mmCIF file of C-alpha atoms in Angstrom:
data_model
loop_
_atom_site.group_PDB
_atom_site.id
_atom_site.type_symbol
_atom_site.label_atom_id
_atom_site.label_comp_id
_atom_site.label_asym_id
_atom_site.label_seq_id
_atom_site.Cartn_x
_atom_site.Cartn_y
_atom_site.Cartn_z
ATOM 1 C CA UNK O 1 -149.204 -37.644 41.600
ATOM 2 C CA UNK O 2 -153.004 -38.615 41.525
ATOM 3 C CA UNK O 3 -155.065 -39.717 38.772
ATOM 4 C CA UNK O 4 -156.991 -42.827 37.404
ATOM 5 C CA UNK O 5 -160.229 -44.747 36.467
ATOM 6 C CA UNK O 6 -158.696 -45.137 32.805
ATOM 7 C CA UNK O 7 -155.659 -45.120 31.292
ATOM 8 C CA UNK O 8 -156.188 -41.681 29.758
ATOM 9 C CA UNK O 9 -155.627 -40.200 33.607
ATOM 10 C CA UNK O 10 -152.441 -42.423 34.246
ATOM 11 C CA UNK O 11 -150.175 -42.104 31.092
ATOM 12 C CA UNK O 12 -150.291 -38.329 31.527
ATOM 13 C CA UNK O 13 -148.510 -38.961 34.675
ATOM 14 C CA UNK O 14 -145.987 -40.939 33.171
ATOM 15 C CA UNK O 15 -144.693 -38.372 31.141
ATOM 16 C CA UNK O 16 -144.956 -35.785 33.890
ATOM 17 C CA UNK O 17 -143.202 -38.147 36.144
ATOM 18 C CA UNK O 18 -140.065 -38.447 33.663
ATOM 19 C CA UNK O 19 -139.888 -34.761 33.731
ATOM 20 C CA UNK O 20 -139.782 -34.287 37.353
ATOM 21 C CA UNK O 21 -136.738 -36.395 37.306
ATOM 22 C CA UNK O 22 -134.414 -34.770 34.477
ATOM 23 C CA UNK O 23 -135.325 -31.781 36.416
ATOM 24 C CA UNK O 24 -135.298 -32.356 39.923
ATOM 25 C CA UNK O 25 -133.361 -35.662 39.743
ATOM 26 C CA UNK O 26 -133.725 -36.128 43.866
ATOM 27 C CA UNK O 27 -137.512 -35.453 43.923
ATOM 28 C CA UNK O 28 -138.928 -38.757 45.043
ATOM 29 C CA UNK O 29 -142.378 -39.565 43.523
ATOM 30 C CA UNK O 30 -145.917 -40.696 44.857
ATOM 31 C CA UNK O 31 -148.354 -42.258 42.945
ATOM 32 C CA UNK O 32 -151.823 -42.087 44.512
ATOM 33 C CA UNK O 33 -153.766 -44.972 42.246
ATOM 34 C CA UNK O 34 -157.512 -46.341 42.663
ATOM 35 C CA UNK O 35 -157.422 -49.683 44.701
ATOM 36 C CA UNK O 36 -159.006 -52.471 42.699
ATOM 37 C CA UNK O 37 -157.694 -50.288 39.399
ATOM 38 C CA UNK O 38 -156.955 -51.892 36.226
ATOM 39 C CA UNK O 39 -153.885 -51.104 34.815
ATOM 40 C CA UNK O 40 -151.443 -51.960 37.492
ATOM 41 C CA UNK O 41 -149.460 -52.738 34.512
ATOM 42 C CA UNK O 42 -149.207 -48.586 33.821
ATOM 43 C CA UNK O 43 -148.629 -47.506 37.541
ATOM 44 C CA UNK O 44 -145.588 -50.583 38.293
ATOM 45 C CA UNK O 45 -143.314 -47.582 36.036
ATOM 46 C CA UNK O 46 -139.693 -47.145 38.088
ATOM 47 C CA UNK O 47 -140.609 -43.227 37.293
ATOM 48 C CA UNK O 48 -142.816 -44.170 40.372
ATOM 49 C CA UNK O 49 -140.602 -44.572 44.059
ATOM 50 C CA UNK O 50 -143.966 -45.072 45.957
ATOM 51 C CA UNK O 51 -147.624 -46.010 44.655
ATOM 52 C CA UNK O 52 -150.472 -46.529 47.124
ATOM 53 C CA UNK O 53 -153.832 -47.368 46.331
ATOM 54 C CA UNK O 54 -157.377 -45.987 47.846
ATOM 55 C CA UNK O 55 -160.953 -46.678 47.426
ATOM 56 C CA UNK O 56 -162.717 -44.321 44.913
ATOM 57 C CA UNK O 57 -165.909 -44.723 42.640
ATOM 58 C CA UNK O 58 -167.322 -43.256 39.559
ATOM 59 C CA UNK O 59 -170.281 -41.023 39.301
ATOM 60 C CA UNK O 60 -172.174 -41.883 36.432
ATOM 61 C CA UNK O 61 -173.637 -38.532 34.433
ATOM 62 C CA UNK O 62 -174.717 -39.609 31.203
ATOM 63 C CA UNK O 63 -174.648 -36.409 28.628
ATOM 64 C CA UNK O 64 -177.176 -38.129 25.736
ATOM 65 C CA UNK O 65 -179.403 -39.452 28.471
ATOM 66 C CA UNK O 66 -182.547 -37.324 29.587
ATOM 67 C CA UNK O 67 -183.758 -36.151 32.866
ATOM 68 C CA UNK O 68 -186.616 -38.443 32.815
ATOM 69 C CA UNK O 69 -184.431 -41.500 31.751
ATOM 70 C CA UNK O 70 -182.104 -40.945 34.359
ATOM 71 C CA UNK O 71 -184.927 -40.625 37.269
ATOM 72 C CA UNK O 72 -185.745 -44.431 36.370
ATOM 73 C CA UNK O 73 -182.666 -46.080 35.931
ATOM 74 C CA UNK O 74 -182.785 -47.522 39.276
ATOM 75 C CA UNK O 75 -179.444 -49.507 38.636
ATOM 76 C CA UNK O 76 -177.194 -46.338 37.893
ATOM 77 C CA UNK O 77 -178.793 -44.465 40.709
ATOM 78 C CA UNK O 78 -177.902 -47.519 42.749
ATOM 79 C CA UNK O 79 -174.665 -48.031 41.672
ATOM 80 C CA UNK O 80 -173.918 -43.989 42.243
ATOM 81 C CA UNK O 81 -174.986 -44.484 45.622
ATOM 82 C CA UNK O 82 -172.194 -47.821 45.928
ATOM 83 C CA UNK O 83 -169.952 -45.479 44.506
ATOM 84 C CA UNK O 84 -170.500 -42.549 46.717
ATOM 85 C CA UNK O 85 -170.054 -44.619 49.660
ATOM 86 C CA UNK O 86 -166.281 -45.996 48.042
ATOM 87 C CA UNK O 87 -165.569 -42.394 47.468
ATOM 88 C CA UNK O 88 -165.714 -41.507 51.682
ATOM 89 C CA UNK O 89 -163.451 -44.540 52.247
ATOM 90 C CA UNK O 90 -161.483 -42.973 49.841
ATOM 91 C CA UNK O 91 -161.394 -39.691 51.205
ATOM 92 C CA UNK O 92 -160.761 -40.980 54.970
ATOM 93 C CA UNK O 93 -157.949 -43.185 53.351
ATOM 94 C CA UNK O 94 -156.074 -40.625 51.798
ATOM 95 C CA UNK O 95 -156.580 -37.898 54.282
ATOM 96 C CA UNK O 96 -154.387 -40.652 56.807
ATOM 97 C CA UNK O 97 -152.048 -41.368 53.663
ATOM 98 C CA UNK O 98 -151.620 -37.482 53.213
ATOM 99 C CA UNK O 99 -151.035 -37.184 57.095
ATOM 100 C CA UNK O 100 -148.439 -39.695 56.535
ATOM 101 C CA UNK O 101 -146.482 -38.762 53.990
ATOM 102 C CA UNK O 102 -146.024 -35.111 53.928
ATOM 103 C CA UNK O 103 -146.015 -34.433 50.418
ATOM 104 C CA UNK O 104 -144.819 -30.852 49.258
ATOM 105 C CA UNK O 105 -146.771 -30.896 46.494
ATOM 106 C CA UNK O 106 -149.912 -33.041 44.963
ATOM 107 C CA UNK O 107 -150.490 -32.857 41.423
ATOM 108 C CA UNK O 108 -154.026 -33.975 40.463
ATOM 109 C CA UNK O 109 -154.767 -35.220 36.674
ATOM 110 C CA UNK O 110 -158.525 -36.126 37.580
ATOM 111 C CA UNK O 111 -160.527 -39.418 37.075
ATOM 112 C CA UNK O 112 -162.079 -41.105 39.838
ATOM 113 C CA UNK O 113 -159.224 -41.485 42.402
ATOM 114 C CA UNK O 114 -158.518 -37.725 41.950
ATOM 115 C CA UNK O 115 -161.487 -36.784 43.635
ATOM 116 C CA UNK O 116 -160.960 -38.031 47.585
ATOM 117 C CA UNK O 117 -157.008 -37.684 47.401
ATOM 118 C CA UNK O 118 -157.292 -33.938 45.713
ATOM 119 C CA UNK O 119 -160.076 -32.961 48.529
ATOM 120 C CA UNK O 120 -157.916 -34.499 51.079
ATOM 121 C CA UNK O 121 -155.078 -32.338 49.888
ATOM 122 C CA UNK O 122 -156.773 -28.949 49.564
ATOM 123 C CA UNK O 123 -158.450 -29.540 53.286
ATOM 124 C CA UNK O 124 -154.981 -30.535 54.488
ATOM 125 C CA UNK O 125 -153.263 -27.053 53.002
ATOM 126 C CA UNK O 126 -151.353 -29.183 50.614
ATOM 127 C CA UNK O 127 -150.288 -27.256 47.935
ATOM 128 C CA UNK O 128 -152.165 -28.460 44.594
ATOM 129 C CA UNK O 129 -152.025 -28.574 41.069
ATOM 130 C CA UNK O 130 -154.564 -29.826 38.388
ATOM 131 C CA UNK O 131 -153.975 -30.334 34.721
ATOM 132 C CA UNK O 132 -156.835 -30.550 32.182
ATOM 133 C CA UNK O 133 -157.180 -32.112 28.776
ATOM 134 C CA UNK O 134 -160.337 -31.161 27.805
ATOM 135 C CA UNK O 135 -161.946 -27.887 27.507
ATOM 136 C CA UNK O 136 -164.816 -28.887 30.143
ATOM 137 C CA UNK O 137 -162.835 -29.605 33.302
ATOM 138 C CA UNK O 138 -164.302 -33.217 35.296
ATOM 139 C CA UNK O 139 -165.570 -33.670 38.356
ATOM 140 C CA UNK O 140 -162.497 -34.247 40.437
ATOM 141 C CA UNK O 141 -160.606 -31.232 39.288
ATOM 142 C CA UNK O 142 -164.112 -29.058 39.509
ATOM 143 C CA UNK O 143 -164.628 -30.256 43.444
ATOM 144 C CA UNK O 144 -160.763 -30.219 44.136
ATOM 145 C CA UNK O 145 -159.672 -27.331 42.011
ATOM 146 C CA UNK O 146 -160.861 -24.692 44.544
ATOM 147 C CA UNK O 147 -157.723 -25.005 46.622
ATOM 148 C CA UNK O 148 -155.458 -25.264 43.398
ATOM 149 C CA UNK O 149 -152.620 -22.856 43.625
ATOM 150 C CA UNK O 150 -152.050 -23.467 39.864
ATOM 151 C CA UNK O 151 -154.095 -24.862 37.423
ATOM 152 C CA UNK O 152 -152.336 -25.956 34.260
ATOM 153 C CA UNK O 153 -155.090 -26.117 31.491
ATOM 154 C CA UNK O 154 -155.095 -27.509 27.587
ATOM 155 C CA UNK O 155 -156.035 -24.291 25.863
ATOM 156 C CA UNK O 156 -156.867 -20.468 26.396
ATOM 157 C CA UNK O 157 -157.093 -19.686 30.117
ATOM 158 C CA UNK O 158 -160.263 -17.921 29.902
ATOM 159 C CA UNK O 159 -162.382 -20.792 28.788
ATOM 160 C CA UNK O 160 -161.744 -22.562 32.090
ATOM 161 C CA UNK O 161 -163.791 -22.111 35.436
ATOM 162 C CA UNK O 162 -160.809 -21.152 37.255
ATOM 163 C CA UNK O 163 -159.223 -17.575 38.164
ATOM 164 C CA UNK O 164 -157.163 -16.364 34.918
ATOM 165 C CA UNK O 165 -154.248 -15.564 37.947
ATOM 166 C CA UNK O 166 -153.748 -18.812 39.097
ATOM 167 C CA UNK O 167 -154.574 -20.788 35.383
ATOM 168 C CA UNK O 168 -151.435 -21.849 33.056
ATOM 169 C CA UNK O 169 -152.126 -22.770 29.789
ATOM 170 C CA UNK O 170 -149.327 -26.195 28.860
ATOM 171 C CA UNK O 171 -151.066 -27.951 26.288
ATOM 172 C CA UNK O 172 -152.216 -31.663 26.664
ATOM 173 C CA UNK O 173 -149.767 -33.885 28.305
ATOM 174 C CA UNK O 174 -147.970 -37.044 26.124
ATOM 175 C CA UNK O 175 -145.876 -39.054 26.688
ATOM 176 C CA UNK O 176 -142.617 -39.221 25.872
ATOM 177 C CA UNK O 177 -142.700 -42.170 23.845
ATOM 178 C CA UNK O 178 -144.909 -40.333 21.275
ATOM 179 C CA UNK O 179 -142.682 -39.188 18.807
ATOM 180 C CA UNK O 180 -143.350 -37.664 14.946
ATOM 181 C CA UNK O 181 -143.590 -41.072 12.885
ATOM 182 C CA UNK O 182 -141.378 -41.191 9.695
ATOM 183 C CA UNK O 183 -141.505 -44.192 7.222
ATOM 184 C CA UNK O 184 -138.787 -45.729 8.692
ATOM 185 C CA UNK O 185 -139.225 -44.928 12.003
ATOM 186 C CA UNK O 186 -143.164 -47.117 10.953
ATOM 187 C CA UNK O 187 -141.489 -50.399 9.735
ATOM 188 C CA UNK O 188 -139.237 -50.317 12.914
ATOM 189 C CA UNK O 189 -142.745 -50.284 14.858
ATOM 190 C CA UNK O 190 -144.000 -53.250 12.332
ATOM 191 C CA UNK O 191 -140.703 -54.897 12.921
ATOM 192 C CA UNK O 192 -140.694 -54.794 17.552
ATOM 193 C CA UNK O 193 -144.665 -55.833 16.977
ATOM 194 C CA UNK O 194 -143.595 -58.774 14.696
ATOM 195 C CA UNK O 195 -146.523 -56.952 11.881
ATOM 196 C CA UNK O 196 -145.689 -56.944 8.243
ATOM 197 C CA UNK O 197 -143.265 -53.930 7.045
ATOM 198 C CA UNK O 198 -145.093 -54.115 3.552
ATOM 199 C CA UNK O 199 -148.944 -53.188 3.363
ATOM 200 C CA UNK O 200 -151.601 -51.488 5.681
ATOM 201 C CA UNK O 201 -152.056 -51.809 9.323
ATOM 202 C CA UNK O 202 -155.407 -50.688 11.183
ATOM 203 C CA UNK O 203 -155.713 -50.038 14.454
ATOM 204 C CA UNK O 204 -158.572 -50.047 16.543
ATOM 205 C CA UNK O 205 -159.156 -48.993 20.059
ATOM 206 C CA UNK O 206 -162.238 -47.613 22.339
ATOM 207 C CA UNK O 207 -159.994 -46.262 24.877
ATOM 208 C CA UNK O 208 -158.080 -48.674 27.934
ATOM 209 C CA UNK O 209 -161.693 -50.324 28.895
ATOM 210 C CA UNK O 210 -162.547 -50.637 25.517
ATOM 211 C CA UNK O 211 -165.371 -49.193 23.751
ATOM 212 C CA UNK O 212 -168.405 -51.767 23.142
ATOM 213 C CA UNK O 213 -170.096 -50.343 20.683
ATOM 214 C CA UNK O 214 -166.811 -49.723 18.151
ATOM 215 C CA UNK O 215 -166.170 -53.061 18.870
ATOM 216 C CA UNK O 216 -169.700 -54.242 17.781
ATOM 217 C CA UNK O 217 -169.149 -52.088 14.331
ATOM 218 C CA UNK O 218 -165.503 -53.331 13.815
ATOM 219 C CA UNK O 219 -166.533 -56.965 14.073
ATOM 220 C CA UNK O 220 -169.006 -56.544 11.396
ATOM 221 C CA UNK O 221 -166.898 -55.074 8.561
ATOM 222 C CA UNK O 222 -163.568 -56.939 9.614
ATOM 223 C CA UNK O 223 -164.528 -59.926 7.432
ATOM 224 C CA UNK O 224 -164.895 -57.511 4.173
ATOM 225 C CA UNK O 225 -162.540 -54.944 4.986
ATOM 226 C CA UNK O 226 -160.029 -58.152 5.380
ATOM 227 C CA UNK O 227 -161.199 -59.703 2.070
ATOM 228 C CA UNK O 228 -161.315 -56.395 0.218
ATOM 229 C CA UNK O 229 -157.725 -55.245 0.974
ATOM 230 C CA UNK O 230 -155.909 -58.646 0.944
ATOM 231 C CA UNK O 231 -152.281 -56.548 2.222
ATOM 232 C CA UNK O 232 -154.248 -55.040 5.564
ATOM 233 C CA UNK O 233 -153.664 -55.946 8.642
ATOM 234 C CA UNK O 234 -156.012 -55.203 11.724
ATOM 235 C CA UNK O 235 -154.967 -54.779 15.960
ATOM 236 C CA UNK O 236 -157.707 -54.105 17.420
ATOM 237 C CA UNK O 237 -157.841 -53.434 21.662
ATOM 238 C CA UNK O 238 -160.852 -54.560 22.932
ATOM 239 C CA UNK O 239 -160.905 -53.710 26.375
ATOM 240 C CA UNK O 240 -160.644 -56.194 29.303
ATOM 241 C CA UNK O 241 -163.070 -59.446 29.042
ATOM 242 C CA UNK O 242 -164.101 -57.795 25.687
ATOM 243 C CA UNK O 243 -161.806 -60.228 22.779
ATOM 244 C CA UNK O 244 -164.674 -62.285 22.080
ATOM 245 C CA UNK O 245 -166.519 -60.222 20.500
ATOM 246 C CA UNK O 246 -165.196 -61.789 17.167
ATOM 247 C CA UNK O 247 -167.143 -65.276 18.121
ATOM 248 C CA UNK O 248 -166.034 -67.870 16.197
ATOM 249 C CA UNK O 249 -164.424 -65.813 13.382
ATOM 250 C CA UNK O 250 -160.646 -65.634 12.909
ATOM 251 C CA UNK O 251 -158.318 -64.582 10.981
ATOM 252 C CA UNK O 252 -154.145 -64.573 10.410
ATOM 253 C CA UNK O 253 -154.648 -61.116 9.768
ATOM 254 C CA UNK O 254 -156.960 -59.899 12.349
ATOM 255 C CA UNK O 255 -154.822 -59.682 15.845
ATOM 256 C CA UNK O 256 -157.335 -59.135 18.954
ATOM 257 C CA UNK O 257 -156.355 -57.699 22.512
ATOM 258 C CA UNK O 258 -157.610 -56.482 25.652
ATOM 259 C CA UNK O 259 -154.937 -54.529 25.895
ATOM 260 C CA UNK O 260 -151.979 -52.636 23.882
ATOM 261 C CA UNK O 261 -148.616 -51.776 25.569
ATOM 262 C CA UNK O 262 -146.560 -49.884 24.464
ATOM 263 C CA UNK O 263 -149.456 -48.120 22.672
ATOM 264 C CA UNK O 264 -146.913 -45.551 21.051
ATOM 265 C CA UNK O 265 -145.854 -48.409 19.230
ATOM 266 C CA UNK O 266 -149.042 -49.931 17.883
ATOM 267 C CA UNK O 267 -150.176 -46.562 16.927
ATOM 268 C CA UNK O 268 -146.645 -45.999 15.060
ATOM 269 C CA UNK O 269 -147.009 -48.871 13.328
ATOM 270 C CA UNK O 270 -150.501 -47.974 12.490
ATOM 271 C CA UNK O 271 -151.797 -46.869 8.401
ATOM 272 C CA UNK O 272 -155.229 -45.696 9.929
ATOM 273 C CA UNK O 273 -156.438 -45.277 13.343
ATOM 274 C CA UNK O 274 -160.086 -45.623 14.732
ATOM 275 C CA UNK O 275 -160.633 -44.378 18.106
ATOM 276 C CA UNK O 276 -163.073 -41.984 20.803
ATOM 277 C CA UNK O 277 -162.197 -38.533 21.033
ATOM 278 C CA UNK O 278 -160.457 -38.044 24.081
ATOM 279 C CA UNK O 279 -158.072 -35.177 24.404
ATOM 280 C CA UNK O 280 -155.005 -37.600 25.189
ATOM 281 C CA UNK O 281 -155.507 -39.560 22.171
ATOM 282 C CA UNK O 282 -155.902 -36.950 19.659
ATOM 283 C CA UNK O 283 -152.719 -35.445 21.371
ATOM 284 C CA UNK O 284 -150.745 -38.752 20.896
ATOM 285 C CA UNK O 285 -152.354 -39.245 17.181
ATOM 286 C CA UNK O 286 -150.957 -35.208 16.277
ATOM 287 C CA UNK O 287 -147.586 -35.907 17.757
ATOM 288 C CA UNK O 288 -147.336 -39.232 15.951
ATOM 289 C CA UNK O 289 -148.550 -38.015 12.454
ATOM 290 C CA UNK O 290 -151.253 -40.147 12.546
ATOM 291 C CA UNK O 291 -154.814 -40.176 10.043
ATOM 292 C CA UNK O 292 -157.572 -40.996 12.437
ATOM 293 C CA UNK O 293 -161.487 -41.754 12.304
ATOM 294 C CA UNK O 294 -162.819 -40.466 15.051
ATOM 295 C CA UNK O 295 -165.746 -42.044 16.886
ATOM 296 C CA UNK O 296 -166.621 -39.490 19.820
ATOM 297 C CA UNK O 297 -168.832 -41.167 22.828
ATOM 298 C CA UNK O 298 -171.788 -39.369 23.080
ATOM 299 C CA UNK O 299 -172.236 -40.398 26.478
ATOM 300 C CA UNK O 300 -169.549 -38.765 28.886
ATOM 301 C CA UNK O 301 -170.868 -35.778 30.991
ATOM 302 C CA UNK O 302 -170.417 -32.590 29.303
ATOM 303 C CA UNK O 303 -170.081 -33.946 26.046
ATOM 304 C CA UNK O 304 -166.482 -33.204 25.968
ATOM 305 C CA UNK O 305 -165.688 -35.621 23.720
ATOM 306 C CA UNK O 306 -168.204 -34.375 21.030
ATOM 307 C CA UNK O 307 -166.823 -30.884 21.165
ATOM 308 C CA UNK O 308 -163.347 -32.324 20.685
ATOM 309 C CA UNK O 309 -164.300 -34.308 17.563
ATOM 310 C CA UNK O 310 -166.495 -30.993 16.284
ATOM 311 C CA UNK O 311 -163.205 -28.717 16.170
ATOM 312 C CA UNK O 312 -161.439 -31.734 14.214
ATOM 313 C CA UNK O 313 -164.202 -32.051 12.175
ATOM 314 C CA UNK O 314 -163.913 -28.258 11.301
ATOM 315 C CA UNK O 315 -159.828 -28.584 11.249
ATOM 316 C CA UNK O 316 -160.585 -30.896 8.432
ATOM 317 C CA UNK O 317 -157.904 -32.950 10.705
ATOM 318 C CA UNK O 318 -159.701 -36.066 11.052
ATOM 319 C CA UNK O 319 -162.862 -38.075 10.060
ATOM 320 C CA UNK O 320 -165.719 -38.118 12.249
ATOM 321 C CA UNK O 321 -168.011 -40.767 12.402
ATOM 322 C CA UNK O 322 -171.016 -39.864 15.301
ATOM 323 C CA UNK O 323 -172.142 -43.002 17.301
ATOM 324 C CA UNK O 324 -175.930 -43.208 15.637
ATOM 325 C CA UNK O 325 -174.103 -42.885 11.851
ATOM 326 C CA UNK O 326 -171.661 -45.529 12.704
ATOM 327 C CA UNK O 327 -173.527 -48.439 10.398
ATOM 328 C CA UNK O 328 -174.511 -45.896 8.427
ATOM 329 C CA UNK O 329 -173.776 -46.922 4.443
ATOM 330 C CA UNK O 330 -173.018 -44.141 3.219
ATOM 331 C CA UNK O 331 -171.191 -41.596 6.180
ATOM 332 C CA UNK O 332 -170.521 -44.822 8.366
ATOM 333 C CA UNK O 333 -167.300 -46.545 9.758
ATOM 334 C CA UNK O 334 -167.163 -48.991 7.038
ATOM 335 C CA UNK O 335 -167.527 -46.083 4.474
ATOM 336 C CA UNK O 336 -164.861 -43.795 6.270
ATOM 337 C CA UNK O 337 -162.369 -46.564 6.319
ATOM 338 C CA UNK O 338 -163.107 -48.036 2.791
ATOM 339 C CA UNK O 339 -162.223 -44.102 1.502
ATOM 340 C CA UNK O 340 -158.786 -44.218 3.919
ATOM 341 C CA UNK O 341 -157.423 -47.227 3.068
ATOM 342 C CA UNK O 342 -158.140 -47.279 -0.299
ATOM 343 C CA UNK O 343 -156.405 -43.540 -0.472
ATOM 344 C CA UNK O 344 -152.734 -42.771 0.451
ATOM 345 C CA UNK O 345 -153.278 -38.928 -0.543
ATOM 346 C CA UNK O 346 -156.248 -38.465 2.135
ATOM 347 C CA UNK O 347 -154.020 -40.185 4.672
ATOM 348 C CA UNK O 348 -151.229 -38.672 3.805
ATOM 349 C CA UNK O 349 -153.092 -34.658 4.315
ATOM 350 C CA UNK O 350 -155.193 -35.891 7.306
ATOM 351 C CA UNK O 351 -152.004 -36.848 9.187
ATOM 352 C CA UNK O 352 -150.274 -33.864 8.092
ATOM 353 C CA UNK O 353 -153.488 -31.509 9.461
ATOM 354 C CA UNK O 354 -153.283 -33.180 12.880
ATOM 355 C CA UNK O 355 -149.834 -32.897 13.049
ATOM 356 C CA UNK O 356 -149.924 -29.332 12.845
ATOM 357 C CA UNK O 357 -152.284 -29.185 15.798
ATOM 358 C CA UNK O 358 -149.107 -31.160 18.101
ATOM 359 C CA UNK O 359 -149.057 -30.161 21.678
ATOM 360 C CA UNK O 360 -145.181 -28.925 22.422
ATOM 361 C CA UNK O 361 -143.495 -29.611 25.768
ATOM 362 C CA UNK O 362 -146.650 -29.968 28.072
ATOM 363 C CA UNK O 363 -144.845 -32.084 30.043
ATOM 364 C CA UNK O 364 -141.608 -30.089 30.896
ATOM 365 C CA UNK O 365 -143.847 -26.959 31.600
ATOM 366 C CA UNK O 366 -146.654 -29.190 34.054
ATOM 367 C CA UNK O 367 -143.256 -30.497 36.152
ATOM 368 C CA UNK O 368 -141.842 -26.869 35.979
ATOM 369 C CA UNK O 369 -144.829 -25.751 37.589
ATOM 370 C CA UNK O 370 -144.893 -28.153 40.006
ATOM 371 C CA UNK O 371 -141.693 -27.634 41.053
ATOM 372 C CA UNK O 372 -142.762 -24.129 41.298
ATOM 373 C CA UNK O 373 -145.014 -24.775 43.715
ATOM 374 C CA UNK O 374 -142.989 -27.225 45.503
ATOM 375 C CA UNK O 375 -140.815 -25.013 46.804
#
């Protein structure tokens, strides 16, 4: 199993890996991780018998930024060029690794890592399978998908770039930790995270790195938001070296993190969630039950996040806040969140719009497949 560069690409794998093992209990299971990669944390999983690290890098394709914009920004162009360079010593190390170990099967979820270890595979005859989230495959699976003998896909096979023969459609992968929410099933959340069982809890994330600019906007309204609704409670994941972005303010009811684990639970526990509009989230946040404000980044290649956050917009199964409204008075984050917490009843139908949207099984049917292959 191969995936990384944020969380997004590794939890998938989790749940994958779990399923591999109820059904082929004597399977033993590679993970192929990025070396340097930050969330050892996620790959140390006993679902894991092996994990191995290479060198990979990120190519940096901006979607809101123009052509002329990105001819002058020397430092991206130099830190593609870094990148590239980590990417061949990625692809030499896992070609060896590959040599090595003989796999049957590699299953690649994309991110950066997926790139060198899924091109080493398909040049090596490895059988290979890819799984997108989003309806815009990435780079990795675009480059490595070519020798895919299956590739299990999020939605309707013919929206992909792949032949309709060899293209499964499995939904988006979640975890199995991410459950349908009840009330009580919420105040045993509040009661593992030591939060109050009474009142409203807000959580806010950007994604595993964090998200600077939902920070920024959080920070501003916490104060009021906290002052306003005297029974809320805000978590609020930051992103690594990102918790001071509070500065000198504090508060007993304000609870700051780089980094949430179990994140099923947090989000359980969770009244209202803000977060980006990645496919995995919105998959956990359907599953759970959850009412979300959505805060797409407009920056990603392909804009996939946008389009995700446009067909929950027309769903009428979340709010969506766009990055240039976010301080916006009247459709801003502050605005969205005053009308949500102040408002069981639009909680209570958001949450129940999303959860009709669920993804069912993905998990069983991705191992299934690769088993498939496998043999």
């Amino acid at each position: 199993l191969t995936g990384g560069g944020t969380g997004g690409h590794i939890t998938p794998l989790l749940a994958v890996a779990e399923q591999l093992k109820r059904q082929a209990p004597n399977c033993e299971i590679v993970y192929v991780g990025e070396r340097g990669g930050r969330f050892g944390e996620l790959t140390n999983s006993p679902l894991f018998d092996e994990v191995y690290q290479v060198s990979a890098g990120k190519f940096r394709r901006y979607h809101s930024t123009s052509l002329l914009e990105k001819l002058v920004d020397f430092r991206t162009i130099a830190l593609n060029v870094r990148d590239a360079f980590r990417v061949m010593i990625g692809f030499v190390q896992a070609w060896f690794l590959l040599r090595r170990l003989r796999p049957r099967v590699v299953f690649l979820k994309g991110g950066y890592v997926g790139l060198p270890v899924g091109v080493a595979a398909g040049l090596q005859r490895i059988p290979l399978v890819t799984h997108d989230s989003d309806a815009i495959p990435g780079l990795a699976n675009r480059v490595a998908g070519r020798w895919a003998m299956r590739h299990a896909v999020a939605s309707e096979p013919g929206t992909y770039p792949y032949p309709t023969d060899r293209t499964v459609e499995v939904g988006v992968l979640v975890e199995a930790s991410y459950s349908h929410v009840t009330p009580a099933r919420q105040k045993q959340y509040r009661k593992e995270l030591s939060l109050p069982a009474e009142g409203k809890v807000l959580l806010v994330t950007g994604g595993s790195s964090g998200a600077v600019r939902i920070n920024t906007a959080i920070a501003e309204v916490a104060e009021a938001l906290l002052s306003a609704h005297t029974d809320l409670v805000i978590v609020h994941q930051a992103g690594k070296g990102k918790a001071g972005i509070y500065g000198g303010y504090t508060h007993e009811r304000l609870h700051v993190l780089e980094f949430l684990r179990p994140m099923a639970s947090y989000m359980g526990a969770a009244d209202v969630v803000v977060c980006r509009g990645s496919a995995n989230t919105i998959a956990e946040l359907a599953v759970q039950g959850k009412p979300a404000i959505v805060i797409p980044s407009p920056y990603l290649a392909n804009g996939h996040q946008l389009k995700n956050a446009a067909l929950l917009a027309e769903q009428g199964s979340a709010v969506v806040v766009q990055e240039q409204d976010i301080e916006n008075t009247e459709v801003g984050l502050h605005a969205a969140l005053e009308n949500l917490l102040s408002s069981p009843t639009s909680r209570d139908e958001l949450a129940q719009r999303l959860h009709k949207t669920a993804p069912e099984n993905a998990a069983e049917k991705v191992a299934s497949l690769i088993i498939e292959v496998a043999r």
